[in-house]
Coordinates of C-alpha atoms and ligand atoms in Angstrom, one line a residue:
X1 CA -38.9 -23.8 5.3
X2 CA -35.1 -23.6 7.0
X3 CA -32.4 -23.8 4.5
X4 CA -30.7 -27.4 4.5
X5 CA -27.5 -27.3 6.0
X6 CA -24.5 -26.7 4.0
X7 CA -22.3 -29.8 2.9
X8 CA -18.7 -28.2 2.6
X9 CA -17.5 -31.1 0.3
X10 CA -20.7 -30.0 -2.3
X11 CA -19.5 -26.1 -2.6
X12 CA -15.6 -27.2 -2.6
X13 CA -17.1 -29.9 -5.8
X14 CA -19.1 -27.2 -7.6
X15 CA -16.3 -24.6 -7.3
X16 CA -13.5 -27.1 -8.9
X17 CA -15.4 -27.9 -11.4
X18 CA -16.2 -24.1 -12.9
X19 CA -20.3 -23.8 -11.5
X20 CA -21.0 -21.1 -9.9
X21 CA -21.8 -21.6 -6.4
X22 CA -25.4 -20.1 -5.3
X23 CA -24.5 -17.3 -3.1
X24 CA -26.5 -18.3 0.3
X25 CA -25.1 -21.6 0.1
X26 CA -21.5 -19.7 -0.6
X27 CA -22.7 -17.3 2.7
X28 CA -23.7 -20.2 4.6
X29 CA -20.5 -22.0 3.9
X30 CA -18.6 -19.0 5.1
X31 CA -20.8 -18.4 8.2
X32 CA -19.8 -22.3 9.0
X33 CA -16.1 -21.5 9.1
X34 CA -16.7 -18.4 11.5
X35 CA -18.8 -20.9 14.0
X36 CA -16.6 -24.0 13.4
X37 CA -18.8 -26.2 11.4
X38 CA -16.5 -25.8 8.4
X39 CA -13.1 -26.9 8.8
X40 CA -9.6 -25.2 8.0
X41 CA -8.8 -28.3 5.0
X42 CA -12.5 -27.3 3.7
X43 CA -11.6 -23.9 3.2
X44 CA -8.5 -24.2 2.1
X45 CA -9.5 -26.4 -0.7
X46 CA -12.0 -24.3 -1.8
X47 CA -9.3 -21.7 -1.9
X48 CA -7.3 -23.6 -4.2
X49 CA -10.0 -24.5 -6.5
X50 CA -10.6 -20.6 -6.3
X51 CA -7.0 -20.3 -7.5
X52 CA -8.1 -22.1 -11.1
X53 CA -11.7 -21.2 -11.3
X54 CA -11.8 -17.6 -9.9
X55 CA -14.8 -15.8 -8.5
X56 CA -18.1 -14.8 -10.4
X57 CA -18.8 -10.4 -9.1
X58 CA -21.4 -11.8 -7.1
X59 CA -19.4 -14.8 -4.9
X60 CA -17.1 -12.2 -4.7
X61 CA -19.6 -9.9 -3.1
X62 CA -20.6 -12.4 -0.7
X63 CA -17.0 -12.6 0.6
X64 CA -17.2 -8.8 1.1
X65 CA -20.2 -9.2 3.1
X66 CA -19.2 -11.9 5.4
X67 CA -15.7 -10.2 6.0
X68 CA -16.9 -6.7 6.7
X69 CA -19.8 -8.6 8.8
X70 CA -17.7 -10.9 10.6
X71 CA -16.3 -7.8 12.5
X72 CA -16.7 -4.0 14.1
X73 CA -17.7 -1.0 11.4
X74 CA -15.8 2.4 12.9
X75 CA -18.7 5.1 13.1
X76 CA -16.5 8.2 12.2
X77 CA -19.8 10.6 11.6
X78 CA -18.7 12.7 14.6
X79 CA -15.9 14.1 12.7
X80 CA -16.4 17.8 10.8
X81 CA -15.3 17.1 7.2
X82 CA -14.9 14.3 5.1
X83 CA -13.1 11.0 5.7
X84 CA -10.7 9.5 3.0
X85 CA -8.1 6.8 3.4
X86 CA -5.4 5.6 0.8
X87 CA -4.4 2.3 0.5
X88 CA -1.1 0.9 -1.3
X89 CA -0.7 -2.6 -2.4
X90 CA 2.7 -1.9 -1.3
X91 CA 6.5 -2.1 -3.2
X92 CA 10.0 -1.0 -2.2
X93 CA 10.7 2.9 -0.9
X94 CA 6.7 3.5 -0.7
X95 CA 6.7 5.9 2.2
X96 CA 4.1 7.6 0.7
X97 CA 1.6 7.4 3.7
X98 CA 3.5 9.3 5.6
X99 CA 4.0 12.2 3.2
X100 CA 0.1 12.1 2.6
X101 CA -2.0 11.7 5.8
X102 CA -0.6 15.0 7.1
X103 CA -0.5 16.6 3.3
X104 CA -4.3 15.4 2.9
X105 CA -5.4 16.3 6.3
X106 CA -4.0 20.2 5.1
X107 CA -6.1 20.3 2.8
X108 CA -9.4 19.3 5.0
X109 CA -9.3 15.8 5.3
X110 CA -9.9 13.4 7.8
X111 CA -7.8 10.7 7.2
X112 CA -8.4 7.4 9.4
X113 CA -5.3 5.2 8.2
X114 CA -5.3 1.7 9.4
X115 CA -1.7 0.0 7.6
X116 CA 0.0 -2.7 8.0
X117 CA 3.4 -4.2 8.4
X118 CA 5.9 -4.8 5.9
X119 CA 6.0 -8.8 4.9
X120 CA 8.6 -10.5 1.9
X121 CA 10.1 -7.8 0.0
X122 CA 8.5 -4.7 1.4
X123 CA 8.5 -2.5 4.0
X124 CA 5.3 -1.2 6.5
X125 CA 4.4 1.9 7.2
X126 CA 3.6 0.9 10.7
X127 CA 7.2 -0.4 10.8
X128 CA 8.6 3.1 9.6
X129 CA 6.6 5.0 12.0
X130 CA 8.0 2.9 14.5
X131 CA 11.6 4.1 13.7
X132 CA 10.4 7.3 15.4
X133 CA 11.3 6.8 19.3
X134 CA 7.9 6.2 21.6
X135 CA 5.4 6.4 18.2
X136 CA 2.3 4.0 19.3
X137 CA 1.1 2.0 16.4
X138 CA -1.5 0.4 18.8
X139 CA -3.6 3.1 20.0
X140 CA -7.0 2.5 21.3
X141 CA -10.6 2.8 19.0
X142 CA -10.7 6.0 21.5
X143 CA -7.7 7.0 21.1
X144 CA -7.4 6.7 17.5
X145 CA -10.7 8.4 17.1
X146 CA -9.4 11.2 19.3
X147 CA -6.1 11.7 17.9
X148 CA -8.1 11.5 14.1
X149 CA -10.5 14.5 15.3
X150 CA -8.0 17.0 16.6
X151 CA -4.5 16.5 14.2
X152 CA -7.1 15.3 10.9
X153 CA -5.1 12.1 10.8
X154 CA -3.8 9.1 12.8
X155 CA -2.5 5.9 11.8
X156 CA -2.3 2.8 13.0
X157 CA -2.5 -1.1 12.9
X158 CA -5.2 -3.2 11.9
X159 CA -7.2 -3.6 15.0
X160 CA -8.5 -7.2 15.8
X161 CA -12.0 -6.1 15.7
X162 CA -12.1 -5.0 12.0
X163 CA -12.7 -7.9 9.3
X164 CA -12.1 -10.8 11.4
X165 CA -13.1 -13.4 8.6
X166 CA -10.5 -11.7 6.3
X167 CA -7.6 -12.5 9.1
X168 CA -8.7 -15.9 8.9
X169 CA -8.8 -16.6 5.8
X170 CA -5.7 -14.9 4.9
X171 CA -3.7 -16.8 7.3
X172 CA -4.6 -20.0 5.2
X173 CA -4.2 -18.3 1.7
X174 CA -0.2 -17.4 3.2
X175 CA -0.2 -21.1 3.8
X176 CA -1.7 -22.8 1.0
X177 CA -0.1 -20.7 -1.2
X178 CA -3.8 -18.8 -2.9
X179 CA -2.8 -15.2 -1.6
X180 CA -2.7 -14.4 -5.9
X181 CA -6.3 -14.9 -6.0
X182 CA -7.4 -11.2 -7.6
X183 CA -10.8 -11.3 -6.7
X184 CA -9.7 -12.6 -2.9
X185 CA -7.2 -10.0 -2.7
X186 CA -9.9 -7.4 -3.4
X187 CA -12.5 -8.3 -1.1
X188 CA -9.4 -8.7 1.4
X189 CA -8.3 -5.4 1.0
X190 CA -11.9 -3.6 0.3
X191 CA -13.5 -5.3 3.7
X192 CA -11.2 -3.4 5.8
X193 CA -11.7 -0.3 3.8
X194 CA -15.0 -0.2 4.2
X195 CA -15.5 -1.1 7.9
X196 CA -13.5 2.1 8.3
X197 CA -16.7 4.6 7.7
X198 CA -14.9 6.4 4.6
X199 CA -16.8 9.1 2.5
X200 CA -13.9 8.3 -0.4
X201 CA -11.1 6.3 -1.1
X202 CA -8.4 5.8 -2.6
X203 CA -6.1 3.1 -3.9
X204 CA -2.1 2.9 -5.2
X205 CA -2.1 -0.5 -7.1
X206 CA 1.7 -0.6 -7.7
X207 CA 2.8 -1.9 -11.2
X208 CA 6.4 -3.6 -12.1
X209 CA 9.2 -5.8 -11.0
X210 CA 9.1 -4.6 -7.4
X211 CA 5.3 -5.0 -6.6
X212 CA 3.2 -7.5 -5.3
X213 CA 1.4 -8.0 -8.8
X214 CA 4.0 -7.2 -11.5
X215 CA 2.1 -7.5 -14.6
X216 CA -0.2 -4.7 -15.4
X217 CA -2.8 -6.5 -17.0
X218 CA -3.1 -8.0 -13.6
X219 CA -2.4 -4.8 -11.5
X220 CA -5.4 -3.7 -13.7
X221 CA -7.5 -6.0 -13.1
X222 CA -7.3 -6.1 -9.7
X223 CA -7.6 -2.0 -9.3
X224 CA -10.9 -2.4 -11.5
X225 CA -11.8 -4.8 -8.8
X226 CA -11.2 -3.5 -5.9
X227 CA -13.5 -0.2 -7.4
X228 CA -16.3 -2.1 -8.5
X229 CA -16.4 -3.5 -5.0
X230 CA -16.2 0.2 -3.4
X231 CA -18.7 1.7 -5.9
X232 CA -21.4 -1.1 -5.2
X233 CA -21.3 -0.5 -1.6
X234 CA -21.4 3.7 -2.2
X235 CA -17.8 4.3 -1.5
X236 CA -16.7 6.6 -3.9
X237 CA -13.1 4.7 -4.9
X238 CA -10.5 5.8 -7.6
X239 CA -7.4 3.8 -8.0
X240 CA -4.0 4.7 -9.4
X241 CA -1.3 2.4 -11.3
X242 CA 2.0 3.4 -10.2
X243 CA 5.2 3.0 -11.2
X244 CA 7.3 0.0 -9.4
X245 CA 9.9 -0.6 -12.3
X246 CA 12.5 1.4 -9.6
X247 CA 12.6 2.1 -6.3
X248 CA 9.7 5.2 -5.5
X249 CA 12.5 8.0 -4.0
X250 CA 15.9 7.2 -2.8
X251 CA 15.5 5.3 0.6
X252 CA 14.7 1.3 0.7
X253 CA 14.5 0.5 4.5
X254 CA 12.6 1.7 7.2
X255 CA 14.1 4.3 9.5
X256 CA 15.6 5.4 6.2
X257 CA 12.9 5.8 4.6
X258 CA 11.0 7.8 7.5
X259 CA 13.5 10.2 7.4
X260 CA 13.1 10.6 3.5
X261 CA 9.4 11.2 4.1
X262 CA 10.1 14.0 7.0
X263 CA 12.7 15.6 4.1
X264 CA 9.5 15.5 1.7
X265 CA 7.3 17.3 4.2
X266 CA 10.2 19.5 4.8
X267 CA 9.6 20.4 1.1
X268 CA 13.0 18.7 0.4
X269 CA 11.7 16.1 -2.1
X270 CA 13.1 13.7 -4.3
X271 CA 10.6 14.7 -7.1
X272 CA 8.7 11.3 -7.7
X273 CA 8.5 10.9 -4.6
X274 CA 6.7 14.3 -4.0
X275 CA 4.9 14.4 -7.6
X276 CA 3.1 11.1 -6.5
X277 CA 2.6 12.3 -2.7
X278 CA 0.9 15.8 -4.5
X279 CA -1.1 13.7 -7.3
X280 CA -2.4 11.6 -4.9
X281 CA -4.0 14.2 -2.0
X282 CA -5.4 16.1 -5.2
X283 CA -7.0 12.4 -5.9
X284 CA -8.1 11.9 -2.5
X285 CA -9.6 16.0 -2.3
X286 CA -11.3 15.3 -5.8
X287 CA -13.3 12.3 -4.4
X288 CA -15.3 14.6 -2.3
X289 CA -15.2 17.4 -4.3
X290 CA -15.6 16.2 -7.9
X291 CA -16.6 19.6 -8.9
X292 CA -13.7 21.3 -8.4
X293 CA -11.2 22.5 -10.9
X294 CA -8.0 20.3 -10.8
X295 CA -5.6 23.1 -10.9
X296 CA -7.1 24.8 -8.3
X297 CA -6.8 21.7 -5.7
X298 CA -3.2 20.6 -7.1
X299 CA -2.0 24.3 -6.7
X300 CA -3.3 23.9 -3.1
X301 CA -1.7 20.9 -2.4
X302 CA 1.4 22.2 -3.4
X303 CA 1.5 25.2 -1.2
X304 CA 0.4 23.2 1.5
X305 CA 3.7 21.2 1.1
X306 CA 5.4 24.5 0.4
X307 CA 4.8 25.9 3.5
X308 CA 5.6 23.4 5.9
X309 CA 2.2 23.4 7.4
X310 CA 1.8 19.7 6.2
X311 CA 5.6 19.0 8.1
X312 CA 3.7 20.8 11.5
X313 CA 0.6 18.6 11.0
X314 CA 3.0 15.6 10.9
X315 CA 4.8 16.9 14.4
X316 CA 1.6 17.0 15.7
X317 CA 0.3 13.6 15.0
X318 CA 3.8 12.2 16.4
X319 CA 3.1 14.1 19.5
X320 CA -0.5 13.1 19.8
X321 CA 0.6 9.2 19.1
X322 CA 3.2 9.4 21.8
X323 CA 6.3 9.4 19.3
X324 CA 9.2 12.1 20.1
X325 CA 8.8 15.4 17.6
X326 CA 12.4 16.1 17.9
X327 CA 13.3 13.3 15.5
X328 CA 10.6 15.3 13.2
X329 CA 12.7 18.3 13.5
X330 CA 15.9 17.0 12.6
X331 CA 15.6 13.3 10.9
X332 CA 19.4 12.6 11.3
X333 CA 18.4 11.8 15.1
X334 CA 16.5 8.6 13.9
X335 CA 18.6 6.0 14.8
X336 CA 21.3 4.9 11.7
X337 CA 23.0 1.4 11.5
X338 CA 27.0 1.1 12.9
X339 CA 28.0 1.1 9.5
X340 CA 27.6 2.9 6.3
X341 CA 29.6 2.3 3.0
X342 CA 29.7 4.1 -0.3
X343 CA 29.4 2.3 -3.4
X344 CA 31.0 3.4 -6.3
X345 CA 31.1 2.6 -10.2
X346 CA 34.1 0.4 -11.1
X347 CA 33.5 2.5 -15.2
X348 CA 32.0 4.8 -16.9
X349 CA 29.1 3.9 -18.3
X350 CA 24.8 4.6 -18.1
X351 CA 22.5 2.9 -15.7
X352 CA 20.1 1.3 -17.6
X353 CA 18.2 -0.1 -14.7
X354 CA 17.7 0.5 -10.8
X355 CA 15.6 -2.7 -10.0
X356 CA 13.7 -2.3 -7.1
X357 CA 13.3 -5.9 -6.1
X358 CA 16.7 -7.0 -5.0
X359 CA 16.8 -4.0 -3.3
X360 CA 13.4 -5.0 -0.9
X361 CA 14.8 -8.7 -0.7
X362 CA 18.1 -7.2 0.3
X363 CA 16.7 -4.9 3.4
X364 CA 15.0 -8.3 4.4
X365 CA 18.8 -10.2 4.0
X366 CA 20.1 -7.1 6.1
X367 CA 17.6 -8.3 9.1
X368 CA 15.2 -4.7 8.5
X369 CA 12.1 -7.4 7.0
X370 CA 10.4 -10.5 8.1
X371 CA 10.4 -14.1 6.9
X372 CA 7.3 -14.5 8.9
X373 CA 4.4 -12.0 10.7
X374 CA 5.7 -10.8 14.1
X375 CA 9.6 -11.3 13.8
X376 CA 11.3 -8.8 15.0
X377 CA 13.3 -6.4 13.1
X378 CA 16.0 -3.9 12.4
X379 CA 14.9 -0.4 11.3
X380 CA 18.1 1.1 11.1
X381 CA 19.4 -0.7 7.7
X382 CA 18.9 -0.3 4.5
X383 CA 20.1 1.1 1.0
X384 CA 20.5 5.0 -0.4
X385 CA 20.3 4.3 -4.0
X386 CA 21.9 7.6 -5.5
X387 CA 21.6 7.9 -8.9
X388 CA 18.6 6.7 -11.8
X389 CA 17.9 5.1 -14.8
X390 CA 19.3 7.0 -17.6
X391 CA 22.1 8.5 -15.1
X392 CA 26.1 8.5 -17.2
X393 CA 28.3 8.2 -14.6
X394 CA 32.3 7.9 -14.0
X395 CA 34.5 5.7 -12.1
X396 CA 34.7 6.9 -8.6
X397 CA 31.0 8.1 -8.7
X398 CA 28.7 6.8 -5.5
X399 CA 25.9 5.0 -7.0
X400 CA 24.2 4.0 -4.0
X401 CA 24.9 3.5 0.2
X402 CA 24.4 0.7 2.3
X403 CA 23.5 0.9 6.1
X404 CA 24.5 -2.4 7.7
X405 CA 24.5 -3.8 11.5
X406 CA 27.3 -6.1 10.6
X407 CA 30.1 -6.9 8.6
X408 CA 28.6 -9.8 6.7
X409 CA 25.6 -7.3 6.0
X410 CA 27.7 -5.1 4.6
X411 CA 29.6 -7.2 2.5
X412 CA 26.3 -8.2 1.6
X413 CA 24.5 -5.3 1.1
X414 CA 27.3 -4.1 -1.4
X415 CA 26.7 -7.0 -3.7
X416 CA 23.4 -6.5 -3.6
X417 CA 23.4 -2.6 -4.6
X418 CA 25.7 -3.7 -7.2
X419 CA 23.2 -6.3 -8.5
X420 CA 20.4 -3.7 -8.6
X421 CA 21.8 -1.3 -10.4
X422 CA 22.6 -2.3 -13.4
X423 CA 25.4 -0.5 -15.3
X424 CA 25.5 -0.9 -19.5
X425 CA 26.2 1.0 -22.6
X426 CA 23.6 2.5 -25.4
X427 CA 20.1 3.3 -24.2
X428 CA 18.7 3.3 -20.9
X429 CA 15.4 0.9 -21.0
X430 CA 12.2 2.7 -21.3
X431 CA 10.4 3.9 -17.3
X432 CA 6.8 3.0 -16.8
X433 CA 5.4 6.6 -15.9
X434 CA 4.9 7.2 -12.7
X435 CA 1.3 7.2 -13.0
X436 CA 0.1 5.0 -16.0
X437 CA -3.5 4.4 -15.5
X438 CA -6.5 6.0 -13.3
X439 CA -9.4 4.1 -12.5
X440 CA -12.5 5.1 -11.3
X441 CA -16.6 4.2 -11.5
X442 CA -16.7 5.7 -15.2
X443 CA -13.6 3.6 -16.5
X444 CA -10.1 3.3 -17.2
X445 CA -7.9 6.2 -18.2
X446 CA -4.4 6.0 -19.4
X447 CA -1.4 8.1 -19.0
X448 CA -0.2 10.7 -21.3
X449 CA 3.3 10.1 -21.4
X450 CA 4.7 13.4 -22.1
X451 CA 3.1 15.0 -19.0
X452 CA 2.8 12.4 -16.6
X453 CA -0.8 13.2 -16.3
X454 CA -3.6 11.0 -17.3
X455 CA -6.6 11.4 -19.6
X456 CA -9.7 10.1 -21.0
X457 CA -9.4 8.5 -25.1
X458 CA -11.9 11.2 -25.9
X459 CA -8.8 13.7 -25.0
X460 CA -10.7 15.3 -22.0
X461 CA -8.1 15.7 -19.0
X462 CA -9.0 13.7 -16.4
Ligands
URA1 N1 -3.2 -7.3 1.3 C1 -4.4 -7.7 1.9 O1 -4.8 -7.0 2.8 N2 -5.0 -8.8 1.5 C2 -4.5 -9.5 0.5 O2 -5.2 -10.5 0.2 C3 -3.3 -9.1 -0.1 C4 -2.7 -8.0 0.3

């Protein structure tokens, strides 16, 4: 006997009031939306109800489903070696994907990044590699798939094809205010992941005043998530809590920050920056070879970025992806703002905090982010904060530079350097370390704060 069909205002009821809403009634509800049967104001209230009454493992599941069904799965099983992405929830001076692809495809990776834009306080990675003169975001399927087998890495934009429900829906949760939805954010994230034909993945779930999620018991929660999800579909996923209380590196602006990446691959640092970039390829190598020592990968992925083979790697993809290598060679070529101005302490004194937020709010007040999807933007401005928490410092000393288009940017972007870092006496505040937590199918693991590394309660390193 054929299902009856699905009453929208039944599954919106049983969701507001706490039941758990049978999962091919929730499928069929979803399927409705994709063929126009179920209307935007459906949806959206069940989003909000969602909001209060969360989603059981398996409703969540069925979201999964219908997302990575609604669209194309890559088939990436021509390629000679394993396929791992990374995926970041995002916060301010994360340029980390542009360190790793090349880094991880050293070390025998194939590394299929799809990224996105920035949007409120944080800059894109597509958006930074667009600071590179000619670099095309927007490749082809083919292209992409030819550029990933011979440089080991390509990266581009979201292509229409992949996760179509998740679009969908996402463009109501932005405006119906459910994006923090934990187990929404996860299937939203993890549908895309998994139409991308990976063998392992990996995921940055950033933690602190500057990221998306702030709280850790939160951050948490979603990185267990998002690696239940993986792990039920056979995607070996690990994720990582990272440290968002400050800025990751010195740069916080796009063309600023693309040039601070091509300094890491140049072997140039700054050291969080490259500590995370190293402790995350020797993540992504681990998922596919769990039985290798540690040591032995993270001393590899060290000479790797030693050598500059990972900075050649890099050239190549720009070449391959249409971008001009020269810029590669010698970063100060990427295009800078009119005007730069030094910031200096006013009095001696320590800085007790460098807060990352105002700082991504303030590239957004300089014009370099967007207020909404597809405004356009300026790459060239941003901030150079120049000195961290703990830091004494004495009148006269820069503390940070501001790249401006304008005059009223810059008179802005001074006030809003001086805002972030915040200048005191007695004890700087206590960092989160730059890796606190590693997640993965056998649990949660927490950081050992004297090393920076993580390990299990029973003592065992990672
Ligand atoms: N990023 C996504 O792709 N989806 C979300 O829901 C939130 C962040």
């Amino acid at each position: 006997m054929e299902d009856p069909p699905v009453i929208p205002a039944r599954i919106i009821e049983a969701k507001r009031d706490g039941l758990a809403v049978p999962v091919e009634r929730l499928r069929a509800f979803l399927d409705g939306y994709l063929q126009g049967t179920v209307e935007d104001y459906h949806l959206s209230a069940f989003l909000m109800a969602t909001y209060f009454q969360g989603l059981t493992p398996a409703e969540t599941d069925v979201f999964v489903r219908a997302m990575v069904e609604s669209g194309a799965r890559m088939d990436l099983s021509y390629l000679p070696g394993p396929r791992v992405d990374k995926h970041s929830t995002g916060g301010v001076g994360d340029k980390v994907s542009l360190v790793l692809a090349p880094l991880a495809a050293e070390m025998g990776l194939f590394v299929p990044m799809m990224s996105g834009r920035g949007l409120g306080h944080t800059t894109g990675t597509l958006d930074k590699l667009e600071a590179i003169p000619g670099f095309d975001t927007a490749l082809s399927l083919d292209a992409f798939r030819r550029v990933l087998e011979s440089v080991g890495c390509a990266m581009i934009g979201q292509t229409h094809e992949i996760a179509p429900l998740d679009r969908r829906i996402y463009g109501l949760r932005d405006v119906t205010a459910t994006v923090p939805i934990i187990p929404l954010i996860a299937a939203s994230i993890m549908s895309k992941k998994l139409a991308e034909d990976l063998d392992g993945l990996l995921l940055d779930v950033k933690v602190g005043d500057g990221a998306f999620i702030p709280e850790e018991d939160r951050a948490l929660e979603l990185a267990r998530t998002m690696v239940m999800v993986g792990e039920e579909r056979g995607l070996r996923t690990t994720a990582l809590l990272t440290a968002m209380d400050r800025p990751l590196g010195r740069a916080v602006g796009n063309g600023l920050e693309t040039a601070e990446a091509i300094r890491c691959l140049a072997g140039e640092g700054p050291e969080d920056l490259e500590e995370l970039c190293v402790r995350e390829v020797e993540e992504m190598v681990a998922l596919t070879r769990p039985d290798r020592p540690r040591t032995e990968i993270e001393a590899e992925v060290r000479a790797a970025l030693g050598s500059g083979r990972a900075l050649d790697r890099f050239v190549r993809m720009v070449e391959a992806q249409g971008g001009d290598p020269s810029v590669v060679e010698d970063p100060t070529r990427l295009e800078d703002a009119p005007l730069r101005d030094t910031v200096v302490a006013t009095e001696e004194g320590l800085v007790k905090e460098v807060r990352p937020r105002p700082l991504g709010v303030g590239v957004v007040t300089l014009g370099g982010g967007r207020l909404r999807t597809g405004d356009a933007i300026d790459l060239s401005v941003g901030f150079e904060v120049l000195v961290s928490v703990g830091d004494r410092v004495v009148p006269g000393q820069p503390l940070g530079m501001v790249h401006a288009r304008d005059g009223d940017g810059m008179r802005r972007g001074i006030e809003i350097l001086r805002d972030a870092v915040q200048m005191g006496s007695g004890d700087a505040g206590e960092l989160r370390p730059l890796i606190s937590h590693r997640v993965d199918a056998s649990g949660v693991t927490t950081a050992d704060p004297t090393s920076g590394k993580t390990h299990r309660p029973d003592g065992a390193r990672r």
